[in-house]
mmCIF file of C-alpha atoms in Angstrom:
data_model
loop_
_atom_site.group_PDB
_atom_site.id
_atom_site.type_symbol
_atom_site.label_atom_id
_atom_site.label_comp_id
_atom_site.label_asym_id
_atom_site.label_seq_id
_atom_site.Cartn_x
_atom_site.Cartn_y
_atom_site.Cartn_z
ATOM 1 C CA MET C 708 91.772 276.005 -7.914
ATOM 2 C CA VAL C 709 88.919 277.310 -10.065
ATOM 3 C CA PRO C 710 87.161 274.653 -12.209
ATOM 4 C CA PRO C 711 87.192 275.360 -15.940
ATOM 5 C CA THR C 712 84.036 276.964 -17.309
ATOM 6 C CA SER C 713 84.142 275.082 -20.594
ATOM 7 C CA CYS C 714 85.227 271.651 -21.629
ATOM 8 C CA PRO C 715 88.425 271.291 -23.610
ATOM 9 C CA PRO C 716 87.883 270.543 -27.262
ATOM 10 C CA GLU C 717 87.615 266.849 -28.045
ATOM 11 C CA ALA C 718 90.552 265.313 -29.825
ATOM 12 C CA PRO C 719 89.513 264.166 -33.274
ATOM 13 C CA GLU C 720 89.338 260.409 -33.731
ATOM 14 C CA PRO C 721 92.095 259.147 -35.983
ATOM 15 C CA GLU C 722 91.073 257.502 -39.257
ATOM 16 C CA GLY C 723 90.748 253.745 -38.868
ATOM 17 C CA ALA C 724 89.713 253.949 -35.198
ATOM 18 C CA PRO C 725 87.227 251.184 -34.327
ATOM 19 C CA TYR C 726 83.895 252.062 -32.786
ATOM 20 C CA VAL C 727 80.623 250.277 -32.035
ATOM 21 C CA SER C 728 78.341 251.063 -34.944
ATOM 22 C CA ALA C 729 75.368 248.925 -33.942
ATOM 23 C CA ILE C 730 74.126 246.410 -31.464
ATOM 24 C CA ILE C 731 72.163 243.801 -33.369
ATOM 25 C CA GLY C 732 70.649 240.863 -31.545
ATOM 26 C CA GLY C 733 72.855 241.513 -28.530
ATOM 27 C CA ILE C 734 76.030 241.535 -30.641
ATOM 28 C CA ALA C 735 78.136 244.692 -30.786
ATOM 29 C CA VAL C 736 79.003 245.133 -34.439
ATOM 30 C CA ARG C 737 82.158 247.178 -34.938
ATOM 31 C CA GLU C 738 83.158 249.126 -38.002
ATOM 32 C CA THR C 739 86.273 251.056 -38.895
ATOM 33 C CA LYS C 740 85.812 254.646 -39.978
ATOM 34 C CA ALA C 741 86.822 255.056 -43.584
ATOM 35 C CA PRO C 742 87.446 258.273 -45.468
ATOM 36 C CA ALA C 743 84.511 259.595 -47.446
ATOM 37 C CA THR C 744 84.292 258.423 -51.033
ATOM 38 C CA SER C 745 82.816 260.187 -54.004
ATOM 39 C CA GLY C 746 79.461 259.207 -55.458
ATOM 40 C CA ARG C 747 76.472 257.661 -53.753
ATOM 41 C CA PRO C 748 77.045 255.382 -50.775
ATOM 42 C CA LEU C 749 76.905 251.683 -51.599
ATOM 43 C CA GLU C 750 73.825 251.290 -49.396
ATOM 44 C CA GLU C 751 71.844 253.798 -51.501
ATOM 45 C CA SER C 752 72.855 252.472 -54.894
ATOM 46 C CA GLY C 753 70.289 249.646 -55.155
ATOM 47 C CA LEU C 754 72.969 247.272 -56.491
ATOM 48 C CA LYS C 755 72.880 243.525 -56.099
ATOM 49 C CA VAL C 756 76.315 242.627 -54.774
ATOM 50 C CA GLN C 757 78.259 239.504 -53.897
ATOM 51 C CA VAL C 758 80.119 239.449 -50.572
ATOM 52 C CA TYR C 759 82.841 237.026 -49.539
ATOM 53 C CA ARG C 760 85.679 236.986 -47.010
ATOM 54 C CA ASN C 761 89.014 238.203 -48.364
ATOM 55 C CA LEU C 762 91.544 236.128 -46.435
ATOM 56 C CA HIS C 763 94.531 238.238 -47.499
ATOM 57 C CA LYS C 764 93.096 241.602 -46.413
ATOM 58 C CA GLY C 765 91.032 240.357 -43.457
ATOM 59 C CA LEU C 766 88.031 242.292 -44.842
ATOM 60 C CA TRP C 767 84.843 241.526 -46.742
ATOM 61 C CA SER C 768 85.175 241.897 -50.511
ATOM 62 C CA VAL C 769 82.146 243.390 -52.252
ATOM 63 C CA ARG C 770 81.792 242.450 -55.903
ATOM 64 C CA SER C 771 79.337 243.784 -58.490
ATOM 65 C CA LYS C 772 79.109 242.709 -62.127
ATOM 66 C CA GLY C 773 82.210 240.549 -61.761
ATOM 67 C CA ARG C 774 84.451 243.298 -60.317
ATOM 68 C CA VAL C 775 85.435 244.003 -56.725
ATOM 69 C CA ILE C 776 84.148 247.500 -55.984
ATOM 70 C CA THR C 777 85.186 247.863 -52.337
ATOM 71 C CA HIS C 778 86.520 246.102 -49.251
ATOM 72 C CA ARG C 779 84.626 246.657 -46.018
ATOM 73 C CA PRO C 780 85.175 245.637 -42.391
ATOM 74 C CA LEU C 781 81.370 245.553 -41.932
ATOM 75 C CA ILE C 782 78.471 245.284 -44.358
ATOM 76 C CA ILE C 783 74.802 244.360 -44.062
ATOM 77 C CA LEU C 784 72.805 242.785 -46.903
ATOM 78 C CA ARG C 785 69.061 242.176 -47.274
ATOM 79 C CA ASN C 786 67.155 239.655 -49.429
ATOM 80 C CA CYS C 787 70.137 237.312 -49.434
ATOM 81 C CA THR C 788 70.872 234.139 -51.355
ATOM 82 C CA MET C 789 73.862 231.913 -50.640
ATOM 83 C CA ARG C 790 75.790 230.680 -53.702
ATOM 84 C CA VAL C 791 78.385 227.910 -53.985
ATOM 85 C CA GLN C 792 80.000 226.834 -57.255
ATOM 86 C CA GLU C 793 80.068 223.060 -56.855
ATOM 87 C CA SER C 794 82.700 222.409 -59.533
ATOM 88 C CA GLU C 795 85.099 224.842 -57.830
ATOM 89 C CA ARG C 796 84.283 223.327 -54.435
ATOM 90 C CA GLN C 797 85.280 219.913 -55.795
ATOM 91 C CA ARG C 798 88.533 221.409 -57.095
ATOM 92 C CA VAL C 799 89.300 222.845 -53.631
ATOM 93 C CA ILE C 800 88.714 219.416 -52.090
ATOM 94 C CA ARG C 801 90.819 217.685 -54.759
ATOM 95 C CA GLU C 802 93.765 220.133 -54.799
ATOM 96 C CA GLY C 803 93.624 221.525 -51.265
ATOM 97 C CA GLN C 804 94.062 225.078 -52.604
ATOM 98 C CA ARG C 805 91.432 227.602 -51.495
ATOM 99 C CA ASN C 806 89.775 229.925 -53.999
ATOM 100 C CA VAL C 807 86.703 232.147 -54.163
ATOM 101 C CA HIS C 808 83.808 229.857 -54.994
ATOM 102 C CA ALA C 809 81.199 230.750 -52.348
ATOM 103 C CA TRP C 810 79.536 234.092 -51.601
ATOM 104 C CA ILE C 811 76.309 235.703 -50.471
ATOM 105 C CA VAL C 812 74.268 237.816 -52.901
ATOM 106 C CA GLY C 813 72.059 240.652 -51.660
ATOM 107 C CA GLU C 814 71.316 244.361 -51.547
ATOM 108 C CA PRO C 815 73.423 246.529 -49.207
ATOM 109 C CA CYS C 816 71.483 248.290 -46.441
ATOM 110 C CA TRP C 817 72.120 250.169 -43.192
ATOM 111 C CA ASP C 818 70.184 248.134 -40.639
ATOM 112 C CA THR C 819 68.133 244.998 -40.032
ATOM 113 C CA VAL C 820 64.559 244.251 -39.061
ATOM 114 C CA GLY C 821 64.437 241.551 -36.410
ATOM 115 C CA ASP C 822 66.956 240.445 -33.859
ATOM 116 C CA ASP C 823 67.053 236.647 -34.045
ATOM 117 C CA LEU C 824 70.611 236.374 -35.362
ATOM 118 C CA VAL C 825 72.084 232.998 -36.248
ATOM 119 C CA GLU C 826 75.782 232.600 -36.942
ATOM 120 C CA ILE C 827 76.419 231.152 -40.401
ATOM 121 C CA GLY C 828 79.540 229.931 -42.124
ATOM 122 C CA TYR C 829 80.907 227.872 -44.964
ATOM 123 C CA ASN C 830 83.413 225.036 -45.014
ATOM 124 C CA PRO C 831 83.897 223.291 -48.381
ATOM 125 C CA TYR C 832 85.211 220.137 -46.689
ATOM 126 C CA PHE C 833 82.174 219.791 -44.427
ATOM 127 C CA ALA C 834 79.108 220.656 -46.541
ATOM 128 C CA PRO C 835 78.204 221.827 -50.054
ATOM 129 C CA THR C 836 76.200 224.774 -48.653
ATOM 130 C CA PHE C 837 76.451 227.537 -46.084
ATOM 131 C CA THR C 838 75.430 226.218 -42.668
ATOM 132 C CA SER C 839 74.126 227.631 -39.397
ATOM 133 C CA ARG C 840 76.215 227.319 -36.257
ATOM 134 C CA PRO C 841 76.379 225.348 -33.979
ATOM 135 C CA ASP C 842 73.828 222.870 -35.437
ATOM 136 C CA PHE C 843 75.183 222.918 -39.037
ATOM 137 C CA ARG C 844 71.797 223.015 -40.766
ATOM 138 C CA PRO C 845 71.949 224.103 -44.447
ATOM 139 C CA VAL C 846 71.158 227.787 -45.110
ATOM 140 C CA THR C 847 70.322 228.908 -48.658
ATOM 141 C CA GLU C 848 68.422 232.182 -48.065
ATOM 142 C CA ALA C 849 68.129 234.874 -45.410
ATOM 143 C CA ARG C 850 66.232 238.130 -44.942
ATOM 144 C CA PHE C 851 69.389 239.859 -43.685
ATOM 145 C CA VAL C 852 73.054 238.961 -43.256
ATOM 146 C CA VAL C 853 75.415 240.997 -41.069
ATOM 147 C CA PHE C 854 79.090 240.581 -41.958
ATOM 148 C CA SER C 855 81.013 241.629 -38.822
ATOM 149 C CA GLN C 856 84.514 243.032 -38.479
ATOM 150 C CA GLU C 857 85.500 239.955 -36.487
ATOM 151 C CA GLY C 858 85.166 237.873 -39.685
ATOM 152 C CA LYS C 859 81.891 236.180 -38.819
ATOM 153 C CA ALA C 860 78.530 236.378 -40.574
ATOM 154 C CA TYR C 861 75.155 236.423 -38.828
ATOM 155 C CA ALA C 862 71.812 235.868 -40.560
ATOM 156 C CA ILE C 863 68.219 236.720 -39.811
ATOM 157 C CA LEU C 864 66.384 233.864 -41.509
#
């Protein structure tokens, strides 16, 4: 048997195939390939956006000027501020019905500077702010926040 002189062509990856897009602070961050969109990429637009977890879609919702502009499996923000609407938080506690009342504001970017990632989260029944995990210290600002496809957020404080 004579070995082939050239490699067979690679099969194209199907749309929606997961792949490792970055390793940040020892964590493999996965993203799903999405079809190209028209216009400038979100990361080059210079927008201030609000990001929160969309529980119905299992993705991160990205909102700008009061409107959801995209849903992403992965997004990275810089110069972040955590926001919680206290009156809506009290309503969630009172009625037991979840709604969007907490998000992180920042500028989309492609990568981070630093690798000391801390997992952060929000639970309206536990604290009125975002908190770090596992020690549950309040977090109100971060240099970077990585929103992973697994549904967790990691901050570089």
